[in-house]
Amino acid sequence: MLLSIKSWLFETPSKDCMASYAKSGDNRYLEQLIALYSNDLYHYLVTQSNTHLAYDVSQQTWLKVIEKRNLYQAQTTPKAWLFKLARNTLIDEYRRQQHFVELDENTHLAAQNDKSENDLTSGDLTSKDSHIGSSNISYEAFYAALKQLSFVQREAITLQQEGFSLADIELITQSSLETIKTRLRYAKQNLKRLLGANNEQA
C-alpha cells in the first residue's frame, strides 16, 4: 500500500486570518496568510508545473487574494480557497501560453515536455517528502514518477499530501467526490508501478 510521503498534518490557524483580511483589508492579516501558506502553495504549484511558472503563479495568486478577498466565505477552509485560486490561475496561465490543457484522467499536459520543469532539485522537496512505504526512495525518483502521472492524478495525490480532506479537494478542483477517489486510486497504483520499475532497474 502506498503511504503518504508527507508525515505532517494540515494545521488550521486558530484564528481565520483570511476572514479577518476579507473583512478589514488590513495588510497585517495578508502577511499572516503569506507566512502560513506561501511555502505550501509554491510546493503544490511546482509539482504541477515548473519552478519558474510556479513562482509566477504564486505571485499572481497573492494578487488575486487582494483583488477577490470580498468573495471569501468564512465557512470555507482558508488554505483550500487559496489553492483553488492558485489552480485556476495556473490553468489560465497554461492556456494563455497556448499550452494544451486536458483535465481528464489520462492525458498529460503538453507543458510537461518543458525541459525547465526538470530543474527542481531534491532540496525543494526536502521539507515535504520523506519516503514511500517501507523502502527508501529518493526525492528524484519520486518526483520523476510523479511527473509521469496525468495532471489530474498528480494534482489529487499532491493535494492529499498537503493534508486536504476529500471535501477540500472537491472545492479546489471543482470535481465530484467519486472522480477524486478514482484519481487518487489510479495515482497511487501508477506511482507504485513506476517506482517499482525504478527499483527493479536500480
XYZ file of N, CA and C in Angstrom:
606
model
N 0.851 -1.187 0.000
C 0.000 0.000 0.000
C 0.882 1.231 0.000
N 0.554 2.176 -0.873
C 1.333 3.398 -0.958
C 0.995 4.313 0.205
N 1.996 4.633 0.999
C 1.788 5.545 2.106
C 2.101 6.959 1.676
N 1.488 7.918 2.321
C 1.773 9.315 2.002
C 3.224 9.609 2.306
N 3.865 10.362 1.400
C 5.256 10.734 1.641
C 5.339 11.947 2.549
N 4.188 12.378 3.024
C 4.165 13.550 3.893
C 3.630 13.134 5.248
N 4.394 13.344 6.293
C 4.014 12.833 7.597
C 3.276 13.855 8.441
N 3.473 15.124 8.127
C 2.825 16.114 8.959
C 1.412 16.379 8.485
N 0.553 16.852 9.395
C -0.847 17.087 9.091
C -1.103 18.562 8.868
N -2.106 18.820 8.072
C -2.508 20.195 7.787
C -3.020 20.850 9.056
N -2.504 21.993 9.354
C -2.925 22.721 10.535
C -3.786 23.915 10.142
N -4.948 24.035 10.764
C -5.798 25.192 10.544
C -5.482 26.244 11.601
N -5.211 27.480 11.197
C -4.912 28.512 12.181
C -6.041 28.643 13.183
N -5.698 28.941 14.434
C -6.721 29.081 15.464
C -7.628 30.264 15.165
N -7.094 31.236 14.465
C -7.884 32.393 14.058
C -7.844 32.480 12.545
N -9.024 32.622 11.931
C -9.094 32.661 10.482
C -8.654 34.032 9.994
N -7.352 34.167 9.710
C -6.835 35.456 9.274
C -7.329 35.808 7.881
N -7.751 34.800 7.093
C -8.333 35.094 5.795
C -9.656 35.824 5.966
N -10.480 35.365 6.897
C -11.754 36.040 7.167
C -11.509 37.451 7.681
N -10.505 37.599 8.521
C -10.178 38.924 9.054
C -9.694 39.851 7.943
N -8.885 39.278 7.030
C -8.397 40.092 5.921
C -9.536 40.446 4.969
N -10.424 39.477 4.703
C -11.556 39.727 3.817
C -12.436 40.851 4.350
N -12.573 40.897 5.648
C -13.445 41.895 6.266
C -12.790 43.262 6.362
N -11.502 43.279 6.702
C -10.849 44.556 7.004
C -9.916 45.071 5.909
N -9.328 44.143 5.142
C -8.324 44.557 4.163
C -7.010 44.951 4.803
N -6.860 44.658 6.089
C -5.647 45.016 6.828
C -4.488 44.141 6.355
N -3.408 44.758 5.907
C -2.260 44.013 5.381
C -1.582 43.139 6.422
N -1.823 43.387 7.677
C -1.246 42.525 8.721
C -1.771 41.097 8.562
N -3.054 40.973 8.226
C -3.637 39.640 8.024
C -3.128 39.002 6.737
N -2.906 39.814 5.721
C -2.333 39.283 4.481
C -0.932 38.737 4.740
N -0.150 39.435 5.533
C 1.194 38.967 5.873
C 1.131 37.650 6.634
N 0.128 37.498 7.500
C -0.034 36.233 8.219
C -0.362 35.103 7.257
N -1.236 35.386 6.290
C -1.593 34.384 5.289
C -0.380 33.931 4.499
N 0.424 34.892 4.079
C 1.618 34.569 3.308
C 2.579 33.719 4.135
N 2.748 34.096 5.398
C 3.638 33.327 6.276
C 3.130 31.905 6.475
N 1.819 31.745 6.576
C 1.225 30.429 6.826
C 1.269 29.511 5.606
N 1.000 30.073 4.417
C 0.693 29.228 3.280
C 1.600 29.363 2.064
N 2.502 30.316 2.052
C 3.274 30.552 0.821
C 4.135 29.358 0.428
N 4.762 28.700 1.388
C 5.609 27.549 1.061
C 4.787 26.377 0.521
N 3.653 26.108 1.166
C 2.786 25.019 0.709
C 2.235 25.316 -0.675
N 1.865 26.565 -0.900
C 1.322 26.954 -2.199
C 2.354 26.747 -3.306
N 3.573 27.177 -3.046
C 4.629 27.010 -4.047
C 4.899 25.533 -4.320
N 4.943 24.737 -3.265
C 5.189 23.299 -3.426
C 4.129 22.660 -4.314
N 2.868 23.000 -4.088
C 1.791 22.478 -4.924
C 1.984 22.894 -6.380
N 2.259 24.163 -6.598
C 2.380 24.674 -7.963
C 3.588 24.099 -8.692
N 4.682 23.881 -7.977
C 5.880 23.375 -8.645
C 5.709 21.909 -9.044
N 4.893 21.167 -8.319
C 4.620 19.787 -8.731
C 3.706 19.751 -9.955
N 2.952 20.818 -10.175
C 2.029 20.881 -11.299
C 2.613 21.598 -12.511
N 3.800 22.200 -12.362
C 4.356 22.958 -13.482
C 5.875 22.883 -13.456
N 6.548 23.998 -13.231
C 7.994 24.041 -13.094
C 8.336 25.203 -12.177
N 9.594 25.329 -11.809
C 9.965 26.318 -10.803
C 9.654 27.744 -11.223
N 9.882 28.049 -12.502
C 9.658 29.420 -12.969
C 8.173 29.762 -12.999
N 7.377 28.859 -13.555
C 5.947 29.108 -13.631
C 5.316 29.099 -12.242
N 5.783 28.220 -11.381
C 5.253 28.151 -10.019
C 5.465 29.472 -9.290
N 6.635 30.062 -9.471
C 6.909 31.348 -8.829
C 5.969 32.426 -9.370
N 5.828 32.480 -10.689
C 4.973 33.500 -11.307
C 3.518 33.341 -10.868
N 3.031 32.112 -10.870
C 1.636 31.876 -10.495
C 1.420 32.155 -9.013
N 2.420 31.864 -8.192
C 2.318 32.191 -6.766
C 2.090 33.682 -6.577
N 2.882 34.493 -7.286
C 2.743 35.943 -7.178
C 1.373 36.398 -7.677
N 0.932 35.823 -8.789
C -0.382 36.171 -9.326
C -1.498 35.794 -8.354
N -1.313 34.661 -7.684
C -2.339 34.202 -6.749
C -2.496 35.158 -5.585
N -1.386 35.640 -5.049
C -1.477 36.580 -3.931
C -2.115 37.893 -4.361
N -1.873 38.298 -5.599
C -2.553 39.489 -6.113
C -4.060 39.244 -6.208
N -4.446 38.021 -6.585
C -5.863 37.692 -6.665
C -6.505 37.631 -5.285
N -5.745 37.216 -4.288
C -6.259 37.232 -2.920
C -6.646 38.667 -2.540
N -5.785 39.594 -2.913
C -6.062 41.010 -2.625
C -7.307 41.473 -3.384
N -7.391 41.103 -4.650
C -8.492 41.555 -5.503
C -9.825 40.902 -5.131
N -9.779 39.629 -4.709
C -11.001 38.856 -4.521
C -11.318 38.574 -3.058
N -10.675 39.276 -2.157
C -10.856 38.974 -0.731
C -12.314 39.047 -0.304
N -13.090 39.923 -0.954
C -14.503 40.077 -0.591
C -15.338 38.856 -0.972
N -14.785 37.972 -1.801
C -15.512 36.765 -2.223
C -15.315 35.598 -1.263
N -14.376 35.752 -0.345
C -14.087 34.655 0.589
C -15.230 34.501 1.577
N -15.610 33.252 1.830
C -16.641 32.936 2.810
C -15.998 32.214 3.983
N -16.315 32.674 5.176
C -15.614 32.200 6.370
C -15.777 30.701 6.607
N -16.856 30.101 6.105
C -17.038 28.661 6.333
C -16.109 27.822 5.457
N -15.459 28.459 4.496
C -14.516 27.773 3.628
C -13.148 27.700 4.301
N -12.452 26.571 4.144
C -11.094 26.464 4.672
C -10.204 27.478 3.958
N -9.519 28.352 4.686
C -8.699 29.386 4.040
C -7.689 28.817 3.049
N -7.012 27.740 3.439
C -5.995 27.158 2.569
C -6.619 26.588 1.303
N -7.788 25.959 1.428
C -8.449 25.398 0.255
C -8.874 26.511 -0.705
N -9.375 27.601 -0.181
C -9.783 28.725 -1.029
C -8.572 29.297 -1.767
N -7.471 29.409 -1.063
C -6.244 29.913 -1.668
C -5.756 28.985 -2.778
N -5.776 27.683 -2.522
C -5.323 26.725 -3.527
C -6.260 26.702 -4.739
N -7.547 26.924 -4.514
C -8.481 26.999 -5.641
C -8.113 28.172 -6.541
N -7.817 29.321 -5.942
C -7.374 30.481 -6.716
C -6.106 30.148 -7.498
N -5.163 29.486 -6.839
C -3.890 29.156 -7.473
C -4.090 28.192 -8.634
N -4.925 27.183 -8.441
C -5.175 26.202 -9.509
C -5.774 26.878 -10.735
N -6.791 27.704 -10.512
C -7.424 28.396 -11.630
C -6.448 29.325 -12.335
N -5.593 29.965 -11.558
C -4.586 30.857 -12.131
C -3.592 30.076 -12.973
N -3.169 28.911 -12.489
C -2.226 28.080 -13.227
C -2.826 27.619 -14.558
N -4.059 27.133 -14.521
C -4.704 26.670 -15.748
C -4.876 27.827 -16.731
N -5.281 28.993 -16.228
C -5.405 30.176 -17.095
C -4.068 30.531 -17.734
N -3.009 30.395 -16.956
C -1.682 30.742 -17.467
C -1.233 29.741 -18.528
N -1.509 28.471 -18.325
C -1.198 27.473 -19.345
C -1.926 27.802 -20.652
N -3.188 28.141 -20.532
C -3.965 28.448 -21.725
C -3.480 29.736 -22.383
N -3.094 30.711 -21.581
C -2.571 31.955 -22.135
C -1.303 31.702 -22.936
N -0.488 30.763 -22.465
C 0.752 30.404 -23.158
C 0.499 29.412 -24.296
N -0.776 29.113 -24.511
C -1.191 28.206 -25.585
C -0.658 26.785 -25.393
N -0.552 26.397 -24.139
C -0.274 25.002 -23.819
C -1.610 24.272 -23.746
N -1.654 23.085 -24.318
C -2.878 22.296 -24.287
C -3.102 21.748 -22.880
N -4.268 21.989 -22.340
C -4.597 21.512 -21.003
C -5.782 20.561 -21.104
N -5.559 19.321 -20.743
C -6.620 18.318 -20.777
C -6.846 17.835 -19.357
N -7.988 18.169 -18.800
C -8.253 17.846 -17.403
C -9.065 16.563 -17.289
N -8.568 15.509 -17.947
C -9.219 14.212 -17.793
C -8.291 13.272 -17.030
N -8.615 12.000 -17.050
C -7.876 11.055 -16.201
C -6.584 10.542 -16.812
N -6.398 10.732 -18.106
C -5.312 10.025 -18.770
C -4.275 10.912 -19.457
N -4.696 12.091 -19.892
C -3.832 12.880 -20.754
C -2.898 13.775 -19.950
N -1.654 13.841 -20.378
C -0.679 14.712 -19.742
C -0.772 16.095 -20.358
N -0.354 17.093 -19.593
C -0.263 18.429 -20.154
C 0.896 18.502 -21.130
N 0.701 19.173 -22.232
C 1.799 19.373 -23.175
C 2.944 20.106 -22.506
N 2.611 20.912 -21.505
C 3.641 21.683 -20.813
C 4.636 20.801 -20.090
N 4.301 19.555 -19.859
C 5.223 18.665 -19.173
C 6.471 18.383 -20.001
N 6.420 18.667 -21.282
C 7.597 18.473 -22.118
C 8.617 19.596 -21.952
N 8.247 20.631 -21.201
C 9.130 21.766 -20.975
C 10.322 21.311 -20.144
N 11.503 21.447 -20.688
C 12.713 20.974 -20.011
C 12.906 21.650 -18.675
N 12.427 22.899 -18.542
C 12.683 23.666 -17.319
C 12.027 23.055 -16.100
N 11.009 22.218 -16.297
C 10.364 21.645 -15.127
C 11.223 20.568 -14.478
N 12.289 20.160 -15.158
C 13.185 19.180 -14.568
C 14.245 19.817 -13.675
N 14.150 21.156 -13.496
C 15.175 21.827 -12.706
C 14.862 21.834 -11.220
N 13.810 21.133 -10.801
C 13.519 21.022 -9.391
C 14.541 20.118 -8.733
N 15.181 20.602 -7.704
C 16.199 19.811 -7.010
C 15.592 19.115 -5.815
N 16.310 18.155 -5.282
C 15.806 17.440 -4.113
C 15.614 18.385 -2.948
N 16.362 19.458 -2.880
C 16.221 20.409 -1.795
C 14.863 21.060 -1.762
N 14.219 21.214 -2.945
C 12.903 21.813 -2.998
C 11.858 20.922 -2.343
N 12.139 19.631 -2.252
C 11.165 18.702 -1.710
C 11.511 18.228 -0.304
N 12.654 18.573 0.187
C 13.128 18.007 1.440
C 12.154 18.229 2.584
N 11.571 19.426 2.686
C 10.701 19.730 3.803
C 9.346 19.047 3.687
N 9.036 18.493 2.518
C 7.728 17.917 2.294
C 7.737 16.396 2.268
N 8.796 15.811 1.730
C 8.779 14.397 1.382
C 9.817 13.616 2.172
N 9.492 12.381 2.497
C 10.479 11.571 3.195
C 10.667 10.236 2.494
N 9.664 9.351 2.533
C 9.800 8.061 1.874
C 8.429 7.493 1.588
N 8.385 6.450 0.813
C 7.144 5.771 0.487
C 7.252 4.338 0.946
N 6.226 3.931 1.679
C 6.209 2.549 2.130
C 7.371 2.262 3.057
N 7.845 1.031 3.011
C 8.901 0.616 3.923
C 10.291 0.770 3.323
N 10.369 1.018 2.010
C 11.674 1.152 1.379
C 11.960 2.608 1.057
N 13.194 3.017 1.263
C 13.566 4.390 0.990
C 13.592 4.647 -0.512
N 13.030 5.772 -0.905
C 13.013 6.167 -2.306
C 13.503 7.599 -2.380
N 14.397 7.855 -3.300
C 14.967 9.199 -3.395
C 13.911 10.192 -3.841
N 14.148 11.457 -3.498
C 13.248 12.527 -3.917
C 13.188 12.592 -5.446
N 14.345 12.414 -6.052
C 14.405 12.492 -7.513
C 13.550 11.408 -8.161
N 13.626 10.183 -7.613
C 12.856 9.072 -8.177
C 11.358 9.310 -8.015
N 10.976 9.777 -6.829
C 9.549 10.040 -6.610
C 9.068 11.164 -7.511
N 9.845 12.231 -7.601
C 9.445 13.378 -8.419
C 9.329 12.976 -9.890
N 10.271 12.168 -10.366
C 10.231 11.712 -11.751
C 8.982 10.881 -12.012
N 8.623 10.014 -11.053
C 7.418 9.199 -11.203
C 6.171 10.077 -11.143
N 6.166 11.025 -10.232
C 5.026 11.932 -10.091
C 4.758 12.678 -11.390
N 5.822 13.109 -12.049
C 5.688 13.882 -13.279
C 5.146 13.058 -14.440
N 5.162 11.737 -14.314
C 4.635 10.885 -15.377
C 3.128 10.675 -15.266
N 2.556 11.100 -14.132
C 1.117 10.987 -13.970
C 0.404 12.059 -14.787
N -0.860 11.831 -15.063
C -1.662 12.865 -15.709
C -1.792 14.052 -14.754
N -2.137 15.186 -15.294
C -2.275 16.404 -14.480
C -3.212 16.174 -13.298
N -4.378 15.592 -13.559
C -5.380 15.470 -12.500
C -4.994 14.423 -11.459
N -4.304 13.354 -11.882
C -3.842 12.373 -10.900
C -2.737 12.953 -10.034
N -1.808 13.632 -10.666
C -0.711 14.271 -9.919
C -1.260 15.312 -8.950
N -2.239 16.056 -9.408
C -2.859 17.071 -8.569
C -3.548 16.445 -7.357
N -4.314 15.397 -7.586
C -5.057 14.767 -6.499
C -4.127 14.242 -5.415
N -3.058 13.543 -5.823
C -2.146 12.975 -4.831
C -1.369 14.064 -4.110
N -1.014 15.141 -4.821
C -0.304 16.249 -4.195
C -1.183 16.956 -3.176
N -2.436 17.179 -3.511
C -3.351 17.833 -2.576
C -3.604 16.962 -1.352
N -3.685 15.661 -1.556
C -3.852 14.771 -0.410
C -2.631 14.835 0.498
N -1.439 14.912 -0.088
C -0.220 15.033 0.698
C -0.166 16.357 1.442
N -0.841 17.362 0.902
C -0.912 18.650 1.586
C -1.823 18.595 2.805
N -2.491 17.472 2.996
C -3.351 17.309 4.159
C -4.796 17.683 3.927
N -5.164 17.956 2.680
C -6.534 18.339 2.400
C -7.469 17.136 2.511
N -8.681 17.398 2.997
C -9.717 16.377 3.012
C -10.280 16.220 1.603
N -11.046 15.153 1.401
C -11.683 14.957 0.104
C -12.625 16.117 -0.219
N -13.295 16.634 0.811
C -14.193 17.779 0.600
C -13.415 19.005 0.137
N -12.241 19.209 0.723
C -11.396 20.329 0.302
C -10.949 20.158 -1.140
N -10.563 18.926 -1.493
C -10.105 18.668 -2.868
C -11.256 18.870 -3.849
N -12.468 18.531 -3.435
C -13.642 18.829 -4.263
C -13.734 20.319 -4.552
N -13.560 21.117 -3.506
C -13.649 22.573 -3.656
C -12.553 23.102 -4.569
N -11.333 22.638 -4.352
C -10.186 23.149 -5.105
C -10.293 22.795 -6.582
N -10.637 21.549 -6.873
C -10.642 21.069 -8.254
C -12.010 21.172 -8.918
N -13.038 21.443 -8.113
C -14.414 21.514 -8.609
C -14.793 20.224 -9.344
N -14.404 19.116 -8.725
C -14.713 17.789 -9.249
C -15.557 17.031 -8.229
N -16.234 15.993 -8.680
C -17.073 15.219 -7.773
C -16.225 14.347 -6.854
N -16.845 13.930 -5.757
C -16.147 13.078 -4.795
C -15.695 11.774 -5.431
N -16.554 11.146 -6.209
C -16.205 9.876 -6.834
C -15.073 10.043 -7.840
N -15.072 11.167 -8.553
C -13.992 11.435 -9.500
C -12.667 11.570 -8.770
N -12.672 12.266 -7.653
C -11.450 12.446 -6.868
C -10.939 11.108 -6.346
N -11.846 10.268 -5.845
C -11.447 8.954 -5.342
C -10.818 8.126 -6.454
N -11.399 8.209 -7.652
C -10.850 7.473 -8.785
C -9.456 7.967 -9.137
N -9.276 9.278 -9.162
C -7.968 9.848 -9.479
C -6.915 9.428 -8.456
N -7.294 9.443 -7.195
C -6.353 9.045 -6.151
C -5.985 7.575 -6.277
N -6.976 6.747 -6.561
C -6.711 5.310 -6.699
C -5.750 5.033 -7.847
N -6.003 5.631 -8.990
C -5.128 5.423 -10.140
C -3.757 6.052 -9.920
N -3.726 7.196 -9.256
C -2.448 7.854 -8.990
C -1.557 6.967 -8.132
N -2.120 6.378 -7.100
C -1.346 5.516 -6.208
C -0.907 4.235 -6.920
N -1.803 3.672 -7.712
C -1.440 2.474 -8.468
C -0.302 2.772 -9.446
N -0.400 3.888 -10.150
C 0.619 4.243 -11.136
C 1.957 4.571 -10.476
N 1.910 5.258 -9.329
C 3.158 5.555 -8.620
C 3.839 4.279 -8.141
N 3.062 3.361 -7.607
C 3.629 2.091 -7.151
C 4.277 1.347 -8.315
N 3.596 1.354 -9.452
C 4.123 0.663 -10.636
C 5.417 1.344 -11.120
N 5.386 2.658 -11.223
C 6.549 3.391 -11.727
C 7.738 3.277 -10.777
N 7.483 3.410 -9.485
C 8.575 3.330 -8.523
C 9.098 1.901 -8.398
N 8.193 0.936 -8.549
C 8.621 -0.465 -8.544
C 9.515 -0.769 -9.725
N 9.178 -0.208 -10.882
C 10.003 -0.406 -12.064
C 11.370 0.230 -11.878
N 11.404 1.378 -11.239
C 12.672 2.055 -10.970
C 13.552 1.228 -10.040
N 12.911 0.613 -9.028
C 13.679 -0.205 -8.078
C 14.261 -1.434 -8.768
N 13.487 -2.004 -9.704
C 13.984 -3.190 -10.416
C 15.177 -2.853 -11.310
N 15.194 -1.605 -11.837
C 16.274 -1.197 -12.706
C 17.521 -0.789 -11.931
N 17.314 -0.477 -10.641
C 18.447 0.009 -9.825
C 19.443 -1.118 -9.553
